Structures are given as C-alpha cells and as structure tokens.
mmCIF file of C-alpha atoms in Angstrom:
data_model
loop_
_atom_site.group_PDB
_atom_site.id
_atom_site.type_symbol
_atom_site.label_atom_id
_atom_site.label_comp_id
_atom_site.label_asym_id
_atom_site.label_seq_id
_atom_site.Cartn_x
_atom_site.Cartn_y
_atom_site.Cartn_z
ATOM 1 C CA LEU A 42 14.339 12.224 18.611
ATOM 2 C CA SER A 43 11.617 11.650 16.064
ATOM 3 C CA VAL A 44 10.827 9.017 13.470
ATOM 4 C CA ARG A 45 9.938 9.764 9.873
ATOM 5 C CA LYS A 46 9.259 7.518 6.919
ATOM 6 C CA VAL A 47 11.028 8.774 3.789
ATOM 7 C CA SER A 48 11.079 7.446 0.258
ATOM 8 C CA PHE A 49 13.853 5.864 -1.747
ATOM 9 C CA GLN A 50 13.794 4.119 -5.092
ATOM 10 C CA ILE A 51 14.367 0.371 -5.272
ATOM 11 C CA PRO A 52 16.616 -0.309 -8.275
ATOM 12 C CA SER A 53 15.569 -2.738 -10.969
ATOM 13 C CA MET A 54 16.933 -6.190 -10.290
ATOM 14 C CA PRO A 55 17.713 -8.994 -12.729
ATOM 15 C CA GLU A 56 15.500 -12.040 -12.477
ATOM 16 C CA THR A 57 16.099 -13.825 -9.218
ATOM 17 C CA LYS A 58 15.279 -17.363 -8.234
ATOM 18 C CA GLY A 59 13.285 -18.202 -5.151
ATOM 19 C CA GLU A 60 10.922 -16.004 -3.173
ATOM 20 C CA LYS A 61 13.334 -13.419 -1.738
ATOM 21 C CA ALA A 62 15.971 -10.932 -2.845
ATOM 22 C CA GLN A 63 18.324 -8.896 -0.685
ATOM 23 C CA LEU A 64 18.720 -5.136 -0.891
ATOM 24 C CA ASN A 65 21.623 -3.331 0.778
ATOM 25 C CA LEU A 66 20.519 0.106 1.981
ATOM 26 C CA VAL A 67 23.178 2.666 2.967
ATOM 27 C CA LEU A 68 22.562 5.971 4.756
ATOM 28 C CA SER A 69 25.155 8.658 3.980
ATOM 29 C CA ASN A 70 25.611 12.268 5.003
ATOM 30 C CA ALA A 71 25.988 15.203 2.614
ATOM 31 C CA LYS A 72 29.751 14.541 2.335
ATOM 32 C CA GLY A 73 29.209 10.957 1.274
ATOM 33 C CA SER A 74 30.359 9.383 4.530
ATOM 34 C CA GLN A 75 28.447 6.269 5.509
ATOM 35 C CA LEU A 76 26.370 6.689 8.670
ATOM 36 C CA ASP A 77 24.545 3.382 8.750
ATOM 37 C CA SER A 78 23.576 0.397 6.620
ATOM 38 C CA ILE A 79 21.092 -2.420 6.658
ATOM 39 C CA THR A 80 20.223 -5.430 4.531
ATOM 40 C CA ILE A 81 16.543 -5.801 3.708
ATOM 41 C CA ASP A 82 14.840 -8.953 2.493
ATOM 42 C CA LEU A 83 12.350 -8.255 -0.290
ATOM 43 C CA ARG A 84 9.666 -10.697 -1.383
ATOM 44 C CA ILE A 85 9.697 -11.600 -5.054
ATOM 45 C CA ARG A 86 6.123 -11.331 -6.297
ATOM 46 C CA LYS A 87 4.494 -12.120 -9.609
ATOM 47 C CA PRO A 88 2.006 -9.618 -11.075
ATOM 48 C CA LEU A 89 -1.107 -11.521 -9.943
ATOM 49 C CA GLN A 90 0.120 -12.408 -6.440
ATOM 50 C CA THR A 91 -0.773 -10.373 -3.363
ATOM 51 C CA HIS A 92 1.753 -7.584 -2.930
ATOM 52 C CA LYS A 93 2.417 -4.170 -1.396
ATOM 53 C CA ARG A 94 2.337 -0.844 -3.225
ATOM 54 C CA THR A 95 3.614 2.416 -1.798
ATOM 55 C CA PHE A 96 2.544 6.020 -2.255
ATOM 56 C CA VAL A 97 3.430 9.413 -0.797
ATOM 57 C CA SER A 98 0.577 10.586 1.415
ATOM 58 C CA ALA A 99 -0.828 14.049 0.851
ATOM 59 C CA VAL A 100 -1.677 14.166 4.566
ATOM 60 C CA ASP A 101 1.896 14.562 5.805
ATOM 61 C CA GLY A 102 4.269 13.692 2.945
ATOM 62 C CA SER A 103 5.157 10.310 4.459
ATOM 63 C CA VAL A 104 5.463 7.036 2.572
ATOM 64 C CA GLN A 105 2.569 4.643 3.189
ATOM 65 C CA TYR A 106 1.663 1.307 1.661
ATOM 66 C CA TYR A 107 -1.432 -0.597 0.747
ATOM 67 C CA ALA A 108 -1.803 -4.276 -0.089
ATOM 68 C CA VAL A 109 -3.429 -5.696 -3.206
ATOM 69 C CA ASN A 110 -4.987 -9.027 -4.057
ATOM 70 C CA PRO A 111 -5.237 -8.391 -7.801
ATOM 71 C CA ALA A 112 -7.930 -9.688 -10.104
ATOM 72 C CA SER A 113 -6.822 -12.741 -12.037
ATOM 73 C CA LYS A 114 -8.157 -11.073 -15.200
ATOM 74 C CA GLN A 115 -7.433 -7.364 -15.532
ATOM 75 C CA SER A 116 -10.210 -5.423 -17.261
ATOM 76 C CA ALA A 117 -11.610 -1.904 -17.381
ATOM 77 C CA THR A 118 -14.971 -3.375 -16.352
ATOM 78 C CA ASN A 119 -13.614 -4.935 -13.129
ATOM 79 C CA ALA A 120 -14.826 -3.986 -9.681
ATOM 80 C CA LEU A 121 -12.709 -2.529 -6.860
ATOM 81 C CA VAL A 122 -13.223 -3.786 -3.294
ATOM 82 C CA LEU A 123 -11.738 -1.774 -0.420
ATOM 83 C CA SER A 124 -11.106 -4.071 2.569
ATOM 84 C CA LEU A 125 -10.260 -2.707 6.039
ATOM 85 C CA HIS A 126 -8.238 -4.816 8.486
ATOM 86 C CA GLY A 127 -8.886 -5.494 12.162
ATOM 87 C CA ALA A 128 -6.855 -4.407 15.192
ATOM 88 C CA GLY A 129 -3.345 -5.882 15.177
ATOM 89 C CA VAL A 130 -3.633 -7.040 11.547
ATOM 90 C CA GLU A 131 -1.370 -5.756 8.788
ATOM 91 C CA ALA A 132 -2.798 -4.715 5.436
ATOM 92 C CA ILE A 133 -0.846 -7.474 3.627
ATOM 93 C CA GLY A 134 -2.328 -10.047 6.005
ATOM 94 C CA GLN A 135 -5.787 -8.744 5.159
ATOM 95 C CA ALA A 136 -5.122 -9.118 1.432
ATOM 96 C CA ASP A 137 -3.798 -12.665 1.923
ATOM 97 C CA ALA A 138 -7.089 -13.680 3.608
ATOM 98 C CA TYR A 139 -8.919 -13.588 0.256
ATOM 99 C CA ALA A 140 -8.934 -15.898 -2.714
ATOM 100 C CA SER A 141 -8.249 -14.107 -5.977
ATOM 101 C CA LYS A 142 -11.311 -12.940 -7.883
ATOM 102 C CA PRO A 143 -11.356 -12.819 -11.701
ATOM 103 C CA TRP A 144 -13.610 -9.731 -11.667
ATOM 104 C CA ALA A 145 -12.337 -7.605 -8.748
ATOM 105 C CA ASP A 146 -9.147 -6.124 -7.340
ATOM 106 C CA ILE A 147 -9.134 -6.223 -3.516
ATOM 107 C CA VAL A 148 -7.134 -3.370 -1.975
ATOM 108 C CA CYS A 149 -6.299 -3.063 1.710
ATOM 109 C CA PRO A 150 -5.095 0.205 3.320
ATOM 110 C CA THR A 151 -3.075 0.306 6.544
ATOM 111 C CA ASN A 152 -5.123 2.606 8.845
ATOM 112 C CA ARG A 153 -1.673 4.076 9.574
ATOM 113 C CA ARG A 154 -0.473 0.858 11.287
ATOM 114 C CA PRO A 155 -2.177 -2.217 12.755
ATOM 115 C CA PHE A 156 -4.074 -0.537 15.614
ATOM 116 C CA GLY A 157 -4.136 2.944 14.148
ATOM 117 C CA PHE A 158 -7.190 5.133 14.479
ATOM 118 C CA ASP A 159 -10.106 2.655 14.278
ATOM 119 C CA TRP A 160 -10.545 3.881 10.680
ATOM 120 C CA GLU A 161 -11.520 7.317 11.948
ATOM 121 C CA ASP A 162 -9.499 10.516 11.603
ATOM 122 C CA TRP A 163 -6.169 9.623 9.925
ATOM 123 C CA GLY A 164 -7.393 6.072 9.293
ATOM 124 C CA ARG A 165 -10.333 7.453 7.330
ATOM 125 C CA LEU A 166 -8.022 9.705 5.313
ATOM 126 C CA ASP A 167 -5.673 6.782 4.656
ATOM 127 C CA ALA A 168 -8.549 4.646 3.369
ATOM 128 C CA LEU A 169 -9.700 7.399 0.993
ATOM 129 C CA GLU A 170 -6.152 8.015 -0.259
ATOM 130 C CA VAL A 171 -5.729 4.310 -0.996
ATOM 131 C CA LEU A 172 -9.067 4.222 -2.795
ATOM 132 C CA THR A 173 -7.820 7.036 -5.040
ATOM 133 C CA ALA A 174 -4.323 5.553 -5.539
ATOM 134 C CA ALA A 175 -5.576 2.051 -6.298
ATOM 135 C CA GLY A 176 -8.289 3.441 -8.561
ATOM 136 C CA ALA A 177 -5.597 5.076 -10.679
ATOM 137 C CA ALA A 178 -3.311 2.008 -10.633
ATOM 138 C CA PHE A 179 -5.836 -0.663 -11.623
ATOM 139 C CA PRO A 180 -8.271 -0.534 -14.555
ATOM 140 C CA HIS A 181 -11.815 -0.799 -13.204
ATOM 141 C CA ASP A 182 -15.332 0.569 -13.428
ATOM 142 C CA PRO A 183 -15.542 3.320 -10.745
ATOM 143 C CA GLN A 184 -19.249 2.627 -10.306
ATOM 144 C CA ARG A 185 -18.400 -0.919 -9.172
ATOM 145 C CA THR A 186 -16.655 0.088 -5.935
ATOM 146 C CA SER A 187 -17.571 -1.733 -2.727
ATOM 147 C CA LEU A 188 -16.392 -1.688 0.882
ATOM 148 C CA THR A 189 -15.807 -4.383 3.500
ATOM 149 C CA GLY A 190 -13.777 -4.985 6.645
ATOM 150 C CA HIS A 191 -13.426 -7.266 9.663
ATOM 151 C CA SER A 192 -13.672 -6.448 13.390
ATOM 152 C CA MET A 193 -12.186 -2.946 13.802
ATOM 153 C CA GLY A 194 -12.318 -2.896 10.005
ATOM 154 C CA GLY A 195 -15.997 -3.832 10.221
ATOM 155 C CA HIS A 196 -16.535 -0.685 12.259
ATOM 156 C CA GLY A 197 -14.494 1.135 9.625
ATOM 157 C CA ALA A 198 -16.828 -0.220 6.944
ATOM 158 C CA TRP A 199 -19.866 1.115 8.837
ATOM 159 C CA HIS A 200 -18.029 4.403 9.454
ATOM 160 C CA LEU A 201 -16.887 5.081 5.867
ATOM 161 C CA SER A 202 -20.102 3.903 4.217
ATOM 162 C CA THR A 203 -22.348 6.062 6.404
ATOM 163 C CA THR A 204 -19.975 9.028 6.012
ATOM 164 C CA PHE A 205 -19.456 8.820 2.227
ATOM 165 C CA PRO A 206 -22.565 7.035 0.892
ATOM 166 C CA ASP A 207 -22.041 8.010 -2.746
ATOM 167 C CA ARG A 208 -18.550 6.429 -2.877
ATOM 168 C CA PHE A 209 -19.657 2.783 -2.555
ATOM 169 C CA ALA A 210 -22.167 0.540 -4.315
ATOM 170 C CA ALA A 211 -22.327 -1.944 -1.431
ATOM 171 C CA VAL A 212 -20.875 -2.490 2.039
ATOM 172 C CA GLY A 213 -20.146 -5.750 3.873
ATOM 173 C CA PRO A 214 -19.033 -5.341 7.504
ATOM 174 C CA SER A 215 -17.880 -8.574 9.180
ATOM 175 C CA ALA A 216 -17.817 -8.793 12.998
ATOM 176 C CA GLY A 217 -17.991 -4.998 13.011
ATOM 177 C CA TRP A 218 -18.867 -2.860 16.002
ATOM 178 C CA VAL A 219 -21.241 0.076 15.804
ATOM 179 C CA SER A 220 -19.668 2.833 17.913
ATOM 180 C CA PHE A 221 -17.344 3.487 20.832
ATOM 181 C CA SER A 222 -20.310 3.939 23.141
ATOM 182 C CA SER A 223 -21.937 0.617 22.184
ATOM 183 C CA TYR A 224 -18.764 -1.509 22.031
ATOM 184 C CA ALA A 225 -16.021 0.012 24.167
ATOM 185 C CA GLY A 226 -17.969 1.923 26.800
ATOM 186 C CA GLY A 227 -17.338 5.323 25.244
ATOM 187 C CA PHE A 228 -18.885 8.350 26.858
ATOM 188 C CA THR A 229 -22.523 9.175 26.101
ATOM 189 C CA THR A 230 -25.364 10.889 27.951
ATOM 190 C CA GLU A 231 -28.888 12.022 27.180
ATOM 191 C CA GLN A 232 -28.525 15.384 28.989
ATOM 192 C CA PRO A 233 -24.919 16.507 28.516
ATOM 193 C CA THR A 234 -23.379 19.535 30.157
ATOM 194 C CA ASP A 235 -21.659 22.120 27.950
ATOM 195 C CA ILE A 236 -18.273 20.450 28.474
ATOM 196 C CA GLU A 237 -19.763 17.015 27.836
ATOM 197 C CA LYS A 238 -21.248 18.329 24.585
ATOM 198 C CA VAL A 239 -17.729 19.174 23.419
ATOM 199 C CA LEU A 240 -16.574 15.623 24.188
ATOM 200 C CA MET A 241 -19.550 14.140 22.371
ATOM 201 C CA VAL A 242 -18.888 16.271 19.295
ATOM 202 C CA ALA A 243 -15.290 15.015 19.237
ATOM 203 C CA THR A 244 -16.452 11.387 19.196
ATOM 204 C CA SER A 245 -19.475 11.884 16.919
ATOM 205 C CA PRO A 246 -17.802 10.277 13.846
ATOM 206 C CA SER A 247 -17.982 6.965 15.719
ATOM 207 C CA ASP A 248 -21.781 7.260 15.946
ATOM 208 C CA THR A 249 -22.732 5.416 12.774
ATOM 209 C CA LEU A 250 -26.334 4.993 13.934
ATOM 210 C CA SER A 251 -26.908 8.743 13.598
ATOM 211 C CA ARG A 252 -26.100 8.458 9.869
ATOM 212 C CA VAL A 253 -27.645 5.048 9.179
ATOM 213 C CA ARG A 254 -30.182 6.425 6.675
ATOM 214 C CA ASN A 255 -27.247 7.335 4.419
ATOM 215 C CA LEU A 256 -27.127 3.596 3.575
ATOM 216 C CA ASP A 257 -30.550 3.670 1.911
ATOM 217 C CA ALA A 258 -29.314 3.317 -1.670
ATOM 218 C CA MET A 259 -26.426 0.980 -0.859
ATOM 219 C CA GLY A 260 -26.486 -2.817 -0.768
ATOM 220 C CA VAL A 261 -25.673 -3.994 2.786
ATOM 221 C CA TYR A 262 -24.525 -7.488 3.819
ATOM 222 C CA ALA A 263 -23.496 -7.838 7.474
ATOM 223 C CA LEU A 264 -21.711 -11.013 8.586
ATOM 224 C CA HIS A 265 -21.124 -12.160 12.185
ATOM 225 C CA GLY A 266 -20.382 -15.325 14.141
ATOM 226 C CA ASP A 267 -23.168 -15.849 16.666
ATOM 227 C CA GLN A 268 -20.626 -16.987 19.306
ATOM 228 C CA ASP A 269 -18.189 -14.085 18.784
ATOM 229 C CA ASP A 270 -16.507 -13.393 22.158
ATOM 230 C CA ASN A 271 -14.564 -10.373 20.883
ATOM 231 C CA VAL A 272 -17.235 -8.275 19.166
ATOM 232 C CA PRO A 273 -20.653 -9.494 20.333
ATOM 233 C CA VAL A 274 -23.250 -10.287 17.697
ATOM 234 C CA THR A 275 -25.533 -7.722 19.347
ATOM 235 C CA GLU A 276 -23.523 -5.052 17.492
ATOM 236 C CA ALA A 277 -24.655 -6.422 14.121
ATOM 237 C CA ARG A 278 -28.200 -6.891 15.416
ATOM 238 C CA ALA A 279 -28.307 -3.243 16.504
ATOM 239 C CA MET A 280 -27.514 -2.174 12.931
ATOM 240 C CA ARG A 281 -30.120 -4.627 11.622
ATOM 241 C CA ASP A 282 -32.750 -3.107 13.897
ATOM 242 C CA ALA A 283 -31.831 0.393 12.692
ATOM 243 C CA LEU A 284 -31.912 -0.587 9.009
ATOM 244 C CA GLN A 285 -35.017 -2.760 8.886
ATOM 245 C CA PRO A 286 -37.619 0.051 9.044
ATOM 246 C CA PHE A 287 -36.495 1.585 5.754
ATOM 247 C CA HIS A 288 -33.820 -0.458 3.939
ATOM 248 C CA ARG A 289 -34.749 -2.531 0.896
ATOM 249 C CA ASP A 290 -31.504 -4.473 0.320
ATOM 250 C CA PHE A 291 -30.109 -5.481 3.699
ATOM 251 C CA THR A 292 -28.948 -8.917 4.910
ATOM 252 C CA LEU A 293 -27.571 -10.035 8.266
ATOM 253 C CA PHE A 294 -26.112 -13.542 8.273
ATOM 254 C CA GLU A 295 -25.057 -15.081 11.576
ATOM 255 C CA GLN A 296 -22.746 -18.097 11.224
ATOM 256 C CA PRO A 297 -23.928 -20.672 13.807
ATOM 257 C CA GLY A 298 -21.318 -21.556 16.430
ATOM 258 C CA ALA A 299 -18.655 -19.279 14.907
ATOM 259 C CA GLY A 300 -16.397 -17.013 16.937
ATOM 260 C CA HIS A 301 -14.499 -13.916 15.862
ATOM 261 C CA TRP A 302 -12.301 -15.400 13.109
ATOM 262 C CA TRP A 303 -13.553 -18.478 11.304
ATOM 263 C CA SER A 304 -13.770 -20.378 8.064
ATOM 264 C CA ALA A 305 -16.270 -23.171 7.405
ATOM 265 C CA SER A 306 -14.940 -24.332 4.026
ATOM 266 C CA ASP A 307 -11.848 -25.907 2.496
ATOM 267 C CA GLU A 308 -11.937 -23.319 -0.299
ATOM 268 C CA PRO A 309 -9.161 -20.677 -0.469
ATOM 269 C CA GLY A 310 -9.712 -17.588 1.654
ATOM 270 C CA ALA A 311 -11.063 -17.138 5.169
ATOM 271 C CA GLN A 312 -14.854 -17.175 4.964
ATOM 272 C CA CYS A 313 -15.340 -14.657 7.779
ATOM 273 C CA VAL A 314 -14.076 -12.075 5.269
ATOM 274 C CA ASP A 315 -14.201 -13.922 1.934
ATOM 275 C CA TRP A 316 -17.908 -14.800 2.159
ATOM 276 C CA PRO A 317 -19.364 -15.878 -1.231
ATOM 277 C CA LYS A 318 -22.818 -14.299 -0.846
ATOM 278 C CA MET A 319 -21.287 -10.993 0.216
ATOM 279 C CA PHE A 320 -19.114 -10.966 -2.885
ATOM 280 C CA ASP A 321 -22.138 -11.919 -4.994
ATOM 281 C CA LEU A 322 -23.690 -8.642 -3.792
ATOM 282 C CA PHE A 323 -20.488 -6.741 -4.621
ATOM 283 C CA ALA A 324 -20.499 -8.231 -8.127
ATOM 284 C CA LYS A 325 -24.052 -7.098 -8.859
ATOM 285 C CA ARG A 326 -24.273 -3.631 -7.344
ATOM 286 C CA ARG A 327 -23.164 -0.346 -8.883
ATOM 287 C CA ILE A 328 -23.099 3.298 -7.813
ATOM 288 C CA PRO A 329 -25.754 5.221 -9.748
ATOM 289 C CA ALA A 330 -24.652 8.060 -11.974
ATOM 290 C CA GLN A 331 -25.612 11.501 -10.673
ATOM 291 C CA SER A 332 -28.132 11.901 -13.488
ATOM 292 C CA GLU A 333 -29.864 8.718 -12.296
ATOM 293 C CA VAL A 334 -30.392 9.931 -8.714
ATOM 294 C CA ARG A 335 -33.854 11.444 -8.282
ATOM 295 C CA SER A 336 -34.201 11.521 -4.464
ATOM 296 C CA PHE A 337 -32.171 10.703 -1.366
ATOM 297 C CA GLU A 338 -31.469 11.676 2.237
ATOM 298 C CA PHE A 339 -28.021 12.750 3.464
ATOM 299 C CA TYR A 340 -26.881 13.248 7.058
ATOM 300 C CA THR A 341 -23.623 14.666 8.377
ATOM 301 C CA GLY A 342 -22.337 15.832 11.736
ATOM 302 C CA ALA A 343 -19.297 17.639 10.333
ATOM 303 C CA PRO A 344 -19.249 19.147 6.816
ATOM 304 C CA ASN A 345 -15.476 19.560 7.145
ATOM 305 C CA VAL A 346 -15.339 15.736 7.040
ATOM 306 C CA ALA A 347 -18.233 14.946 4.704
ATOM 307 C CA SER A 348 -20.363 17.624 3.030
ATOM 308 C CA ARG A 349 -21.262 16.210 -0.399
ATOM 309 C CA CYS A 350 -23.544 13.452 -1.633
ATOM 310 C CA TYR A 351 -24.328 13.005 -5.321
ATOM 311 C CA TRP A 352 -25.355 16.471 -6.615
ATOM 312 C CA LEU A 353 -25.852 18.125 -3.208
ATOM 313 C CA ALA A 354 -23.407 19.971 -0.936
ATOM 314 C CA VAL A 355 -23.947 21.153 2.635
ATOM 315 C CA GLU A 356 -22.247 24.550 2.874
ATOM 316 C CA GLN A 357 -23.185 25.495 6.437
ATOM 317 C CA GLN A 358 -25.045 23.968 9.379
ATOM 318 C CA THR A 359 -27.754 25.678 11.411
ATOM 319 C CA VAL A 360 -26.173 24.192 14.556
ATOM 320 C CA PRO A 361 -22.430 23.566 14.041
ATOM 321 C CA PHE A 362 -21.323 19.941 14.580
ATOM 322 C CA ALA A 363 -24.834 18.712 15.356
ATOM 323 C CA ARG A 364 -26.280 16.099 13.021
ATOM 324 C CA SER A 365 -27.676 17.869 9.972
ATOM 325 C CA GLY A 366 -30.013 16.162 7.533
ATOM 326 C CA VAL A 367 -31.182 17.021 4.047
ATOM 327 C CA LYS A 368 -34.021 15.394 2.139
ATOM 328 C CA ALA A 369 -33.448 16.121 -1.529
ATOM 329 C CA ALA A 370 -35.429 15.418 -4.703
ATOM 330 C CA VAL A 371 -35.209 16.583 -8.291
ATOM 331 C CA ASP A 372 -37.665 16.435 -11.179
ATOM 332 C CA PRO A 373 -35.571 16.976 -14.323
ATOM 333 C CA HIS A 374 -38.668 17.358 -16.514
ATOM 334 C CA LEU A 375 -40.025 20.231 -14.425
ATOM 335 C CA ARG A 376 -36.488 21.461 -13.641
ATOM 336 C CA ARG A 377 -37.474 21.503 -9.977
ATOM 337 C CA PHE A 378 -35.464 20.752 -6.846
ATOM 338 C CA THR A 379 -37.269 20.053 -3.549
ATOM 339 C CA LEU A 380 -35.114 20.332 -0.442
ATOM 340 C CA SER A 381 -35.816 20.254 3.278
#
C-alpha cells in the first residue's frame, strides 16, 4: 500500500500538429499479461519554450522533474538562475511566470511537490540536485549562478543562500519569510530546557538570521509588496535590519500598494518574480574564484548539512549543532592563513 515513482522511456514520436500528443502506457506483469493501462496527454514543446525535464534522484532513486524557461540564445557564457516556487505552486507554473531572457536559463525545482518541505530538508536536497542537473544540461558560466524565489520560495532563497554562500553570486527573495519562529509561530525561547534545546536544534535550519553574515559577498535584492496580507513586509524589513550594519550590496524594494502576487506592467512575466532590477543584479554579479577570495566569514549550525565555503571546511564543532563561526583570511604572498 505504497506509492513509488518509477521511470520509463517515452518513445520518439513523429512530428505532430497542435500542442498535445497522446501516449498509451500499459502496465504488464512478468508473464506479459496486462494489469492496467492509461492514456497520457503530453504537451508538445519547442526547444526554447518552457518545459519539464526529469532526472533520477540520488536521494531515493525516484524520478523527479524540474521546469526550465530556457535562454533565447544558448551560450557557454550564459547565467543560470535557480527559482524556487511558493506553497501550492508547481515548478512548471513558476517557470511560466518569467519572460524568456537571452542571457540566462531559469530553472525551477519541485521541492518534492507543491507544499513540500519549505525548501528545507528534502526540498533543499532537491534544489541542489536540480542545480547540478541543469548545470550539466545547459551551457553556462558556473560563476554566473543566482538564486531567487517567491513566498515559501522566498524563504527557500534566504535558506539556501545563507547555507551555501559560495554557490550563488546573488540572491533575490520575493515576499519571503525569515524563519518559522518569525512567520509561523514556530517554537523559540531564550532559556530553553534540555528537551527544548533538542527541538530548537531540529528547527535551526529555518533560522536564517543566525547565518545572515554568510551573505556578505553576495549581491542581495529583496522584493516585497508593502500591503502583502500573506507574508507581511516586516519579514523583509527584519532581514534588511540584519544586513544593513555590514552589507555593501543590499537592496530592499517595497512595491507600494501591492499584495502577495502582483504585476505592475504589461510586459511578459509577473513582476513580483520577474523584476527587472533584480535581474539586472543577476546579470552583473559573479561568484569569485577561490584564488580571488582573500577573507570571509562562514557560519553553520550543522556541518553535516553545510561544512564548506570557498577554500575552508569545518571538520568538527566545539559544541555540536550550535552555530559555529569561522573568520578566515589568507595572504598568498606571505603564505599565511589567519583563522579564528
């Protein structure tokens, strides 16, 4: 009484007219007797239209998909933008919310279904798998990789960027919430008991504020409607207040009078995700090469989730599963590392 997604090959089909083709799928037993059958409608897509791509997940061997809004001009110098969907949104719907870019492929993972894991746990793994799969499928410059997302996907953008700061050149959360404790009333306390400490460790990946300094080298453009009745704009303002003391390339834009999902232009794409100034940032920023990184700070609460940043790896924590921070600097001329 379980459900499992398994793979099968779709045969090549002659050219078909219209937007759909039908595929007859038959399930047989080992003796060749038919057990069940179904007719599936497939969308006919051209190479530069939004479409789905499947892959076999290394997490559990299941078949998963991601959606792509491909660049109108394919080039090895293109950028790759990872876009995370909101609760109840499918990855293909997320991809369809963007106008095609000549310089960037936009790829949208599933979070293991529309509500999924808030882009934590399996959702985080799914996003990273899609980043790897799409990176191999589309020619691009790996140093031009950026991250965005809307609503629950905005939280996912904060979560992944603060967890893996050397994977993205820029991040653009839209209508994103900060943590379970700030948005959904998740448990938190200043003086936890031993049992409460265990619960807080389990939910620590949601606490993006504890890792906010990991964003120091990344371009950040937060977008929010100032009348959002789903995710209040105070979530974005909380991140602004945390970033302002140290960040050199941070923008918060609040769209006046806008709610949770909005578009203020007749141009293609929904502006609450397809915001021109955010994509201007994505076009300009790049991930520095390791040899270019002289100093940085890196924070992690769980090295089993994230232990590496640029040329540094955290092998063991003094206090397991408490936030650990490293300030690192290198002088290549003196061949000297300074760590604390």
